[in-house]
Structure formats: C-alpha cells, structure tokens
Amino acid sequence: MKNRLFFILTFFFFLQSCKDDKAIATLYLAHNMPQTHSVHKGILEFQKSLRLKSGGKLDVKIFPDGQLGSEREVLELLQIGSVAITKVSAATLSNFVPEYHVFGIPYLFEDKQHQFDILEGDVGKSILEKGSQFWLRGLCYYDAGSRNFYTTKKAIRTPEDLEGLKIRVMNNQMAINMINSMGGSATPMAFGELYTAMQQGVVDGAENNAPSFVSSNHYEVSKYYTIDQHASIPDVLLIGTKFWNKLSDQEKQWVQEAAEVSAQAQKVFWNASVEESMAIAKAAGVEIIIPEKSLFQVHSKSVLENFMKDHPEMRSIVNNIQKQ
C-alpha cells in the first residue's frame, strides 16, 4: 500500500513538474468502475463537455478500473492534491464527510423522482458543499440505483419472509441494523466471496442493485429478486479543493456546468443498464417481485429512530428530505 502510494505520488509530481505554463490545464480523474459502466460513460460526457465549454483550455485525463487505487485511496489522493477529481459512493464518502451517512437510511426516498428532487435541490447541494472543509468538494450526484433483496431459497414478499435468513450485507452498521430489524440475520462478507457462499448455502441471499446482481452472475444461483428499494445511495463526482481553489471563477463555472451535463447523461446510461440487466435476469428464469414497500418501511423504522438519536445534528437534513 505505501509503495503503491509512493509510486503514484512520484508519478504525478513528475507530470506536474514537466508541465509548460502555456499548456492546456489537465485535470486527472480516477475511478474504480470498468469502462463499460454507466459511470465511465458519464465521465466521458464530462470530459467532452468540459473541452467544449472551455474551448480546449481544460482537459481531463481519465484513469478507470481502479488503476490508482480503491475509492478510499483515491479520496486521500484528492485531499493531498495528487488527483483532481474522482467518483465514489456516498457510502465511502461518509467516512470523510459525516452528512453523507444520511443517504444510507432505509426507505429515505419515496421514489427516484423524490430522490433526485432532493439531490439536485438545496439539500443535496448543501451536502456537496459540506465536503469542502475536508478538502473534498462535491460537484454532482450520479445515479447508483436502488438496493434490493435477492435470495436462493424463497421469494421475499413481506418482511416476515426474511426471518431466519442469512443475508449478506456490506460491513455497514446501518445495513446490518436494517436486516436484523426485519428478523433476518445480517452477514457482512466480501462481495467477491458471495457467489460461492450462496451456492454452498453459507448465506441465503444478499442485496444490491440490478446491474451488480447481473454483472456478478449472482442471478445464476439466486432466482428471486425483490424490488423493495430499501436503499438508494448515490455516487458522487467530486473535486479536491487543492485543485478547485486554483481555478479561476470562469474555470470553476466550466467544471461545474460540465459535471451537471454529465450527471444527466449518466442517469440515461444507468437506466439503460438496469433495463438490460433485468432482461438478462428474466431470461435466466429469475422471478421479479415488486412487494408492498410500506410493509418494509414500518419494520425498519427503528433504524431511522436510532440514527436520529445517535446523530441529532443530522435531524434537520432528514426532516427536510421527508417533508419534500
């Protein structure tokens, strides 16, 4: 890890030292998604839009596929100024900027329209700006869909169907509490181990968005997919303040506008990937269940109550989201 960071830092400091003052300003952007993913396609739109808006004065060099490290590692590179821009999950970002924890609350959003009304409105913009005090300024949100249950033994139609089932979750306390509140047994596990674990009956299911369910081939061993939309945690495109503060007001406007163009394009790419994934799953014999979401909301209410109790400073954010 230390050797890798040393190499990356040396590499970027070398590039910076070689720059001609009259050369085009290039912003280095790193992310950990494959080049087929909607995120990478959205970032290509950011690159294209920024070139057009700046008349070629600003450019973006993209490092996809986790070339420069994990989400956390790249965030640290942004903080010290070695990389300019990245895309990370709000779940990862919450370890740096506490306000992003709010997006992990189960059933926080009524639907996708409500979610993006919030994200692209005053509440969402305020949270993007909160990161500046940690050298991580948010530019916009990308769509990462909703997390849903999928199981191997039986379909999940009501919260009671989760009782006694071992459900793989991320190593995240809110996700663990949500599963347990419904009578399931939350089982944190590395994502790479999950296929074999479901195949061998170590766990009875998991939860994730549709593209991840299909790209991981989990649909081969899990034949029930329940669209309950219990979590809608967005991705965030952000820039390190060490780079942002060096930009002129005009350059900042170009970057912000290009980011917003890319966010709208990425949503279209994401929706297409969801449709494609669901078609693949159905063709493979996966049963798609759309349950009564309010039943699940009632069971997980204690997760929200405990979060508000433990984080009273977040109460106004949650209240603003719920009343819109």
mmCIF file of N, CA and C in Angstrom, residues 57-167:
data_model
loop_
_atom_site.group_PDB
_atom_site.id
_atom_site.type_symbol
_atom_site.label_atom_id
_atom_site.label_comp_id
_atom_site.label_asym_id
_atom_site.label_seq_id
_atom_site.Cartn_x
_atom_site.Cartn_y
_atom_site.Cartn_z
ATOM 1 N N LYS A 57 -9.338 24.715 -23.274
ATOM 2 C CA LYS A 57 -8.386 25.202 -22.268
ATOM 3 C C LYS A 57 -8.284 24.257 -21.070
ATOM 4 N N LEU A 58 -9.327 23.479 -20.832
ATOM 5 C CA LEU A 58 -9.309 22.497 -19.759
ATOM 6 C C LEU A 58 -9.564 21.116 -20.345
ATOM 7 N N ASP A 59 -8.819 20.144 -19.883
ATOM 8 C CA ASP A 59 -8.985 18.779 -20.353
ATOM 9 C C ASP A 59 -8.983 17.830 -19.160
ATOM 10 N N VAL A 60 -9.419 16.594 -19.402
ATOM 11 C CA VAL A 60 -9.490 15.588 -18.344
ATOM 12 C C VAL A 60 -8.753 14.335 -18.793
ATOM 13 N N LYS A 61 -7.860 13.845 -17.959
ATOM 14 C CA LYS A 61 -7.185 12.564 -18.174
ATOM 15 C C LYS A 61 -7.827 11.559 -17.238
ATOM 16 N N ILE A 62 -8.413 10.486 -17.819
ATOM 17 C CA ILE A 62 -9.198 9.542 -17.028
ATOM 18 C C ILE A 62 -8.409 8.267 -16.743
ATOM 19 N N PHE A 63 -8.441 7.835 -15.469
ATOM 20 C CA PHE A 63 -7.819 6.583 -15.038
ATOM 21 C C PHE A 63 -8.924 5.692 -14.469
ATOM 22 N N PRO A 64 -9.534 4.811 -15.284
ATOM 23 C CA PRO A 64 -10.633 3.957 -14.817
ATOM 24 C C PRO A 64 -10.127 2.660 -14.195
ATOM 25 N N ASP A 65 -11.061 1.770 -13.871
ATOM 26 C CA ASP A 65 -10.747 0.400 -13.442
ATOM 27 C C ASP A 65 -9.902 0.319 -12.167
ATOM 28 N N GLY A 66 -9.975 1.331 -11.324
ATOM 29 C CA GLY A 66 -9.202 1.287 -10.080
ATOM 30 C C GLY A 66 -7.703 1.338 -10.289
ATOM 31 N N GLN A 67 -7.255 1.922 -11.380
ATOM 32 C CA GLN A 67 -5.820 1.966 -11.677
ATOM 33 C C GLN A 67 -5.011 2.660 -10.583
ATOM 34 N N LEU A 68 -5.615 3.645 -9.940
ATOM 35 C CA LEU A 68 -4.884 4.411 -8.930
ATOM 36 C C LEU A 68 -5.312 4.066 -7.503
ATOM 37 N N GLY A 69 -6.054 2.976 -7.349
ATOM 38 C CA GLY A 69 -6.391 2.529 -6.005
ATOM 39 C C GLY A 69 -7.884 2.451 -5.747
ATOM 40 N N SER A 70 -8.223 2.069 -4.537
ATOM 41 C CA SER A 70 -9.623 1.954 -4.109
ATOM 42 C C SER A 70 -10.240 3.342 -3.978
ATOM 43 N N GLU A 71 -11.551 3.375 -3.741
ATOM 44 C CA GLU A 71 -12.228 4.665 -3.565
ATOM 45 C C GLU A 71 -11.599 5.457 -2.421
ATOM 46 N N ARG A 72 -11.349 4.790 -1.317
ATOM 47 C CA ARG A 72 -10.765 5.492 -0.169
ATOM 48 C C ARG A 72 -9.371 6.020 -0.492
ATOM 49 N N GLU A 73 -8.569 5.206 -1.171
ATOM 50 C CA GLU A 73 -7.206 5.623 -1.514
ATOM 51 C C GLU A 73 -7.214 6.841 -2.436
ATOM 52 N N VAL A 74 -8.135 6.849 -3.415
ATOM 53 C CA VAL A 74 -8.183 7.981 -4.338
ATOM 54 C C VAL A 74 -8.697 9.241 -3.635
ATOM 55 N N LEU A 75 -9.630 9.081 -2.698
ATOM 56 C CA LEU A 75 -10.077 10.240 -1.919
ATOM 57 C C LEU A 75 -8.899 10.875 -1.174
ATOM 58 N N GLU A 76 -8.038 10.054 -0.641
ATOM 59 C CA GLU A 76 -6.866 10.573 0.059
ATOM 60 C C GLU A 76 -5.925 11.283 -0.906
ATOM 61 N N LEU A 77 -5.835 10.782 -2.151
ATOM 62 C CA LEU A 77 -5.016 11.448 -3.164
ATOM 63 C C LEU A 77 -5.609 12.801 -3.535
ATOM 64 N N LEU A 78 -6.942 12.909 -3.539
ATOM 65 C CA LEU A 78 -7.579 14.205 -3.773
ATOM 66 C C LEU A 78 -7.237 15.180 -2.654
ATOM 67 N N GLN A 79 -7.270 14.697 -1.430
ATOM 68 C CA GLN A 79 -7.027 15.574 -0.287
ATOM 69 C C GLN A 79 -5.631 16.185 -0.304
ATOM 70 N N ILE A 80 -4.651 15.435 -0.797
ATOM 71 C CA ILE A 80 -3.278 15.975 -0.824
ATOM 72 C C ILE A 80 -2.946 16.623 -2.162
ATOM 73 N N GLY A 81 -3.900 16.560 -3.125
ATOM 74 C CA GLY A 81 -3.711 17.283 -4.371
ATOM 75 C C GLY A 81 -3.010 16.539 -5.474
ATOM 76 N N SER A 82 -2.869 15.223 -5.368
ATOM 77 C CA SER A 82 -2.207 14.450 -6.421
ATOM 78 C C SER A 82 -3.158 14.073 -7.548
ATOM 79 N N VAL A 83 -4.456 13.982 -7.255
ATOM 80 C CA VAL A 83 -5.502 13.729 -8.241
ATOM 81 C C VAL A 83 -6.541 14.821 -8.071
ATOM 82 N N ALA A 84 -7.130 15.253 -9.187
ATOM 83 C CA ALA A 84 -8.076 16.364 -9.111
ATOM 84 C C ALA A 84 -9.500 15.916 -8.817
ATOM 85 N N ILE A 85 -9.974 14.877 -9.522
ATOM 86 C CA ILE A 85 -11.391 14.518 -9.495
ATOM 87 C C ILE A 85 -11.552 13.005 -9.359
ATOM 88 N N THR A 86 -12.626 12.593 -8.709
ATOM 89 C CA THR A 86 -12.963 11.171 -8.645
ATOM 90 C C THR A 86 -14.466 10.999 -8.529
ATOM 91 N N LYS A 87 -14.904 9.755 -8.664
ATOM 92 C CA LYS A 87 -16.289 9.366 -8.416
ATOM 93 C C LYS A 87 -16.263 8.290 -7.362
ATOM 94 N N VAL A 88 -17.016 8.487 -6.284
ATOM 95 C CA VAL A 88 -17.085 7.475 -5.235
ATOM 96 C C VAL A 88 -18.529 7.322 -4.782
ATOM 97 N N SER A 89 -18.805 6.222 -4.108
ATOM 98 C CA SER A 89 -20.117 6.029 -3.499
ATOM 99 C C SER A 89 -20.254 6.969 -2.300
ATOM 100 N N ALA A 90 -21.462 7.477 -2.095
ATOM 101 C CA ALA A 90 -21.711 8.309 -0.912
ATOM 102 C C ALA A 90 -21.453 7.517 0.367
ATOM 103 N N ALA A 91 -21.564 6.184 0.300
ATOM 104 C CA ALA A 91 -21.289 5.353 1.477
ATOM 105 C C ALA A 91 -19.814 5.456 1.856
ATOM 106 N N THR A 92 -18.929 5.414 0.873
ATOM 107 C CA THR A 92 -17.496 5.574 1.145
ATOM 108 C C THR A 92 -17.200 6.984 1.608
ATOM 109 N N LEU A 93 -17.821 7.955 0.966
ATOM 110 C CA LEU A 93 -17.574 9.360 1.275
ATOM 111 C C LEU A 93 -18.026 9.721 2.686
ATOM 112 N N SER A 94 -18.995 8.980 3.223
ATOM 113 C CA SER A 94 -19.493 9.274 4.569
ATOM 114 C C SER A 94 -18.422 9.070 5.635
ATOM 115 N N ASN A 95 -17.372 8.303 5.323
ATOM 116 C CA ASN A 95 -16.266 8.131 6.267
ATOM 117 C C ASN A 95 -15.392 9.380 6.345
ATOM 118 N N PHE A 96 -15.553 10.285 5.385
ATOM 119 C CA PHE A 96 -14.809 11.538 5.352
ATOM 120 C C PHE A 96 -15.717 12.730 5.674
ATOM 121 N N VAL A 97 -16.942 12.699 5.151
ATOM 122 C CA VAL A 97 -17.906 13.789 5.325
ATOM 123 C C VAL A 97 -19.164 13.201 5.962
ATOM 124 N N PRO A 98 -19.410 13.406 7.255
ATOM 125 C CA PRO A 98 -20.476 12.714 8.001
ATOM 126 C C PRO A 98 -21.868 12.858 7.412
ATOM 127 N N GLU A 99 -22.170 13.999 6.788
ATOM 128 C CA GLU A 99 -23.519 14.236 6.280
ATOM 129 C C GLU A 99 -23.970 13.197 5.251
ATOM 130 N N TYR A 100 -23.027 12.575 4.574
ATOM 131 C CA TYR A 100 -23.401 11.577 3.565
ATOM 132 C C TYR A 100 -23.970 10.305 4.196
ATOM 133 N N HIS A 101 -23.821 10.139 5.507
ATOM 134 C CA HIS A 101 -24.424 8.989 6.192
ATOM 135 C C HIS A 101 -25.940 8.970 6.008
ATOM 136 N N VAL A 102 -26.545 10.142 5.860
ATOM 137 C CA VAL A 102 -27.999 10.254 5.747
ATOM 138 C C VAL A 102 -28.538 9.390 4.611
ATOM 139 N N PHE A 103 -27.789 9.299 3.518
ATOM 140 C CA PHE A 103 -28.283 8.583 2.339
ATOM 141 C C PHE A 103 -28.374 7.071 2.549
ATOM 142 N N GLY A 104 -27.830 6.576 3.648
ATOM 143 C CA GLY A 104 -27.914 5.153 3.949
ATOM 144 C C GLY A 104 -29.152 4.764 4.721
ATOM 145 N N ILE A 105 -29.955 5.747 5.131
ATOM 146 C CA ILE A 105 -31.173 5.462 5.896
ATOM 147 C C ILE A 105 -32.149 4.659 5.031
ATOM 148 N N PRO A 106 -32.657 3.532 5.523
ATOM 149 C CA PRO A 106 -33.582 2.707 4.722
ATOM 150 C C PRO A 106 -34.856 3.465 4.337
ATOM 151 N N TYR A 107 -35.253 3.314 3.087
ATOM 152 C CA TYR A 107 -36.507 3.869 2.569
ATOM 153 C C TYR A 107 -36.606 5.375 2.789
ATOM 154 N N LEU A 108 -35.464 6.055 2.664
ATOM 155 C CA LEU A 108 -35.429 7.507 2.854
ATOM 156 C C LEU A 108 -36.201 8.230 1.756
ATOM 157 N N PHE A 109 -36.092 7.720 0.536
ATOM 158 C CA PHE A 109 -36.737 8.368 -0.600
ATOM 159 C C PHE A 109 -37.991 7.605 -1.024
ATOM 160 N N GLU A 110 -39.016 8.336 -1.419
ATOM 161 C CA GLU A 110 -40.266 7.710 -1.856
ATOM 162 C C GLU A 110 -40.077 6.976 -3.180
ATOM 163 N N ASP A 111 -39.341 7.590 -4.086
ATOM 164 C CA ASP A 111 -39.065 7.006 -5.389
ATOM 165 C C ASP A 111 -37.900 7.765 -6.010
ATOM 166 N N LYS A 112 -37.553 7.424 -7.246
ATOM 167 C CA LYS A 112 -36.391 8.056 -7.885
ATOM 168 C C LYS A 112 -36.624 9.544 -8.120
ATOM 169 N N GLN A 113 -37.837 9.936 -8.477
ATOM 170 C CA GLN A 113 -38.122 11.351 -8.684
ATOM 171 C C GLN A 113 -37.870 12.146 -7.406
ATOM 172 N N HIS A 114 -38.362 11.613 -6.279
ATOM 173 C CA HIS A 114 -38.141 12.260 -4.989
ATOM 174 C C HIS A 114 -36.654 12.341 -4.676
ATOM 175 N N GLN A 115 -35.934 11.258 -4.941
ATOM 176 C CA GLN A 115 -34.502 11.226 -4.661
ATOM 177 C C GLN A 115 -33.762 12.346 -5.388
ATOM 178 N N PHE A 116 -33.992 12.471 -6.682
ATOM 179 C CA PHE A 116 -33.232 13.462 -7.434
ATOM 180 C C PHE A 116 -33.779 14.881 -7.271
ATOM 181 N N ASP A 117 -35.035 15.021 -6.868
ATOM 182 C CA ASP A 117 -35.516 16.343 -6.461
ATOM 183 C C ASP A 117 -34.715 16.818 -5.254
ATOM 184 N N ILE A 118 -34.420 15.902 -4.345
ATOM 185 C CA ILE A 118 -33.637 16.229 -3.148
ATOM 186 C C ILE A 118 -32.170 16.455 -3.513
ATOM 187 N N LEU A 119 -31.591 15.527 -4.250
ATOM 188 C CA LEU A 119 -30.160 15.608 -4.558
ATOM 189 C C LEU A 119 -29.809 16.843 -5.374
ATOM 190 N N GLU A 120 -30.669 17.194 -6.299
ATOM 191 C CA GLU A 120 -30.383 18.326 -7.177
ATOM 192 C C GLU A 120 -30.975 19.633 -6.658
ATOM 193 N N GLY A 121 -31.578 19.573 -5.469
ATOM 194 C CA GLY A 121 -32.133 20.766 -4.830
ATOM 195 C C GLY A 121 -31.204 21.298 -3.744
ATOM 196 N N ASP A 122 -31.761 22.120 -2.880
ATOM 197 C CA ASP A 122 -30.963 22.797 -1.847
ATOM 198 C C ASP A 122 -30.303 21.819 -0.883
ATOM 199 N N VAL A 123 -31.023 20.763 -0.481
ATOM 200 C CA VAL A 123 -30.459 19.807 0.479
ATOM 201 C C VAL A 123 -29.243 19.116 -0.110
ATOM 202 N N GLY A 124 -29.386 18.593 -1.326
ATOM 203 C CA GLY A 124 -28.280 17.890 -1.963
ATOM 204 C C GLY A 124 -27.081 18.779 -2.204
ATOM 205 N N LYS A 125 -27.332 20.003 -2.674
ATOM 206 C CA LYS A 125 -26.232 20.937 -2.947
ATOM 207 C C LYS A 125 -25.504 21.332 -1.665
ATOM 208 N N SER A 126 -26.257 21.476 -0.593
ATOM 209 C CA SER A 126 -25.651 21.818 0.693
ATOM 210 C C SER A 126 -24.696 20.721 1.160
ATOM 211 N N ILE A 127 -25.102 19.455 0.979
ATOM 212 C CA ILE A 127 -24.249 18.341 1.382
ATOM 213 C C ILE A 127 -22.998 18.272 0.506
ATOM 214 N N LEU A 128 -23.141 18.553 -0.791
ATOM 215 C CA LEU A 128 -21.974 18.577 -1.677
ATOM 216 C C LEU A 128 -20.939 19.592 -1.181
ATOM 217 N N GLU A 129 -21.414 20.733 -0.715
ATOM 218 C CA GLU A 129 -20.509 21.791 -0.265
ATOM 219 C C GLU A 129 -19.891 21.490 1.100
ATOM 220 N N LYS A 130 -20.560 20.639 1.901
ATOM 221 C CA LYS A 130 -20.046 20.297 3.231
ATOM 222 C C LYS A 130 -18.655 19.672 3.148
ATOM 223 N N GLY A 131 -18.383 18.976 2.041
ATOM 224 C CA GLY A 131 -17.098 18.294 1.919
ATOM 225 C C GLY A 131 -15.908 19.215 1.790
ATOM 226 N N SER A 132 -16.147 20.485 1.488
ATOM 227 C CA SER A 132 -15.023 21.409 1.268
ATOM 228 C C SER A 132 -14.140 21.541 2.496
ATOM 229 N N GLN A 133 -14.739 21.436 3.684
ATOM 230 C CA GLN A 133 -13.926 21.553 4.909
ATOM 231 C C GLN A 133 -13.017 20.346 5.105
ATOM 232 N N PHE A 134 -13.262 19.284 4.308
ATOM 233 C CA PHE A 134 -12.405 18.101 4.339
ATOM 234 C C PHE A 134 -11.628 17.968 3.022
ATOM 235 N N TRP A 135 -11.526 19.086 2.275
ATOM 236 C CA TRP A 135 -10.770 19.176 1.014
ATOM 237 C C TRP A 135 -11.403 18.353 -0.108
ATOM 238 N N LEU A 136 -12.716 18.073 0.000
ATOM 239 C CA LEU A 136 -13.411 17.246 -0.979
ATOM 240 C C LEU A 136 -14.724 17.937 -1.367
ATOM 241 N N ARG A 137 -14.707 18.703 -2.443
ATOM 242 C CA ARG A 137 -15.889 19.461 -2.842
ATOM 243 C C ARG A 137 -16.723 18.673 -3.844
ATOM 244 N N GLY A 138 -17.977 18.417 -3.500
ATOM 245 C CA GLY A 138 -18.862 17.695 -4.401
ATOM 246 C C GLY A 138 -19.274 18.546 -5.591
ATOM 247 N N LEU A 139 -19.337 17.921 -6.757
ATOM 248 C CA LEU A 139 -19.776 18.612 -7.972
ATOM 249 C C LEU A 139 -21.198 18.242 -8.355
ATOM 250 N N CYS A 140 -21.535 16.943 -8.277
ATOM 251 C CA CYS A 140 -22.875 16.484 -8.643
ATOM 252 C C CYS A 140 -23.046 15.041 -8.179
ATOM 253 N N TYR A 141 -24.260 14.549 -8.326
ATOM 254 C CA TYR A 141 -24.574 13.164 -7.975
ATOM 255 C C TYR A 141 -24.790 12.335 -9.230
ATOM 256 N N TYR A 142 -24.344 11.083 -9.186
ATOM 257 C CA TYR A 142 -24.627 10.106 -10.233
ATOM 258 C C TYR A 142 -25.616 9.080 -9.679
ATOM 259 N N ASP A 143 -26.397 8.521 -10.565
ATOM 260 C CA ASP A 143 -27.395 7.516 -10.188
ATOM 261 C C ASP A 143 -26.711 6.164 -9.959
ATOM 262 N N ALA A 144 -26.908 5.595 -8.775
ATOM 263 C CA ALA A 144 -26.408 4.249 -8.478
ATOM 264 C C ALA A 144 -27.566 3.301 -8.190
ATOM 265 N N GLY A 145 -28.775 3.738 -8.563
ATOM 266 C CA GLY A 145 -29.937 2.873 -8.428
ATOM 267 C C GLY A 145 -30.357 2.615 -6.999
ATOM 268 N N SER A 146 -31.127 1.561 -6.834
ATOM 269 C CA SER A 146 -31.607 1.166 -5.506
ATOM 270 C C SER A 146 -31.117 -0.240 -5.193
ATOM 271 N N ARG A 147 -30.907 -0.494 -3.928
ATOM 272 C CA ARG A 147 -30.515 -1.822 -3.473
ATOM 273 C C ARG A 147 -31.764 -2.629 -3.156
ATOM 274 N N ASN A 148 -31.795 -3.872 -3.628
ATOM 275 C CA ASN A 148 -32.959 -4.740 -3.476
ATOM 276 C C ASN A 148 -32.512 -6.128 -3.021
ATOM 277 N N PHE A 149 -33.434 -6.889 -2.444
ATOM 278 C CA PHE A 149 -33.116 -8.228 -1.951
ATOM 279 C C PHE A 149 -33.096 -9.260 -3.082
ATOM 280 N N TYR A 150 -32.173 -10.192 -3.000
ATOM 281 C CA TYR A 150 -32.247 -11.386 -3.846
ATOM 282 C C TYR A 150 -31.858 -12.599 -3.021
ATOM 283 N N THR A 151 -32.584 -13.703 -3.259
ATOM 284 C CA THR A 151 -32.463 -14.877 -2.395
ATOM 285 C C THR A 151 -32.431 -16.171 -3.207
ATOM 286 N N THR A 152 -31.988 -17.228 -2.546
ATOM 287 C CA THR A 152 -31.828 -18.521 -3.208
ATOM 288 C C THR A 152 -32.944 -19.509 -2.878
ATOM 289 N N LYS A 153 -33.497 -19.444 -1.661
ATOM 290 C CA LYS A 153 -34.442 -20.460 -1.202
ATOM 291 C C LYS A 153 -35.897 -20.122 -1.470
ATOM 292 N N LYS A 154 -36.250 -18.863 -1.260
ATOM 293 C CA LYS A 154 -37.639 -18.464 -1.416
ATOM 294 C C LYS A 154 -37.706 -16.977 -1.725
ATOM 295 N N ALA A 155 -38.845 -16.564 -2.244
ATOM 296 C CA ALA A 155 -39.038 -15.162 -2.589
ATOM 297 C C ALA A 155 -39.298 -14.333 -1.332
ATOM 298 N N ILE A 156 -38.863 -13.085 -1.362
ATOM 299 C CA ILE A 156 -39.145 -12.152 -0.275
ATOM 300 C C ILE A 156 -40.301 -11.261 -0.730
ATOM 301 N N ARG A 157 -41.466 -11.478 -0.140
ATOM 302 C CA ARG A 157 -42.655 -10.702 -0.495
ATOM 303 C C ARG A 157 -43.087 -9.775 0.647
ATOM 304 N N THR A 158 -42.767 -10.161 1.865
ATOM 305 C CA THR A 158 -43.056 -9.355 3.052
ATOM 306 C C THR A 158 -41.831 -9.415 3.964
ATOM 307 N N PRO A 159 -41.716 -8.509 4.930
ATOM 308 C CA PRO A 159 -40.590 -8.558 5.860
ATOM 309 C C PRO A 159 -40.483 -9.885 6.601
ATOM 310 N N GLU A 160 -41.632 -10.514 6.854
ATOM 311 C CA GLU A 160 -41.634 -11.787 7.578
ATOM 312 C C GLU A 160 -40.885 -12.880 6.805
ATOM 313 N N ASP A 161 -40.814 -12.748 5.499
ATOM 314 C CA ASP A 161 -40.109 -13.744 4.687
ATOM 315 C C ASP A 161 -38.605 -13.730 4.924
ATOM 316 N N LEU A 162 -38.115 -12.661 5.541
ATOM 317 C CA LEU A 162 -36.682 -12.560 5.829
ATOM 318 C C LEU A 162 -36.291 -13.267 7.129
ATOM 319 N N GLU A 163 -37.271 -13.611 7.931
ATOM 320 C CA GLU A 163 -36.983 -14.210 9.236
ATOM 321 C C GLU A 163 -36.174 -15.493 9.091
ATOM 322 N N GLY A 164 -35.063 -15.514 9.806
ATOM 323 C CA GLY A 164 -34.213 -16.694 9.816
ATOM 324 C C GLY A 164 -33.256 -16.812 8.645
ATOM 325 N N LEU A 165 -33.330 -15.902 7.679
ATOM 326 C CA LEU A 165 -32.441 -15.975 6.519
ATOM 327 C C LEU A 165 -31.152 -15.202 6.762
ATOM 328 N N LYS A 166 -30.053 -15.768 6.326
ATOM 329 C CA LYS A 166 -28.767 -15.086 6.390
ATOM 330 C C LYS A 166 -28.591 -14.259 5.118
ATOM 331 N N ILE A 167 -28.533 -12.949 5.296
ATOM 332 C CA ILE A 167 -28.451 -12.033 4.156
ATOM 333 C C ILE A 167 -27.109 -11.307 4.186
#
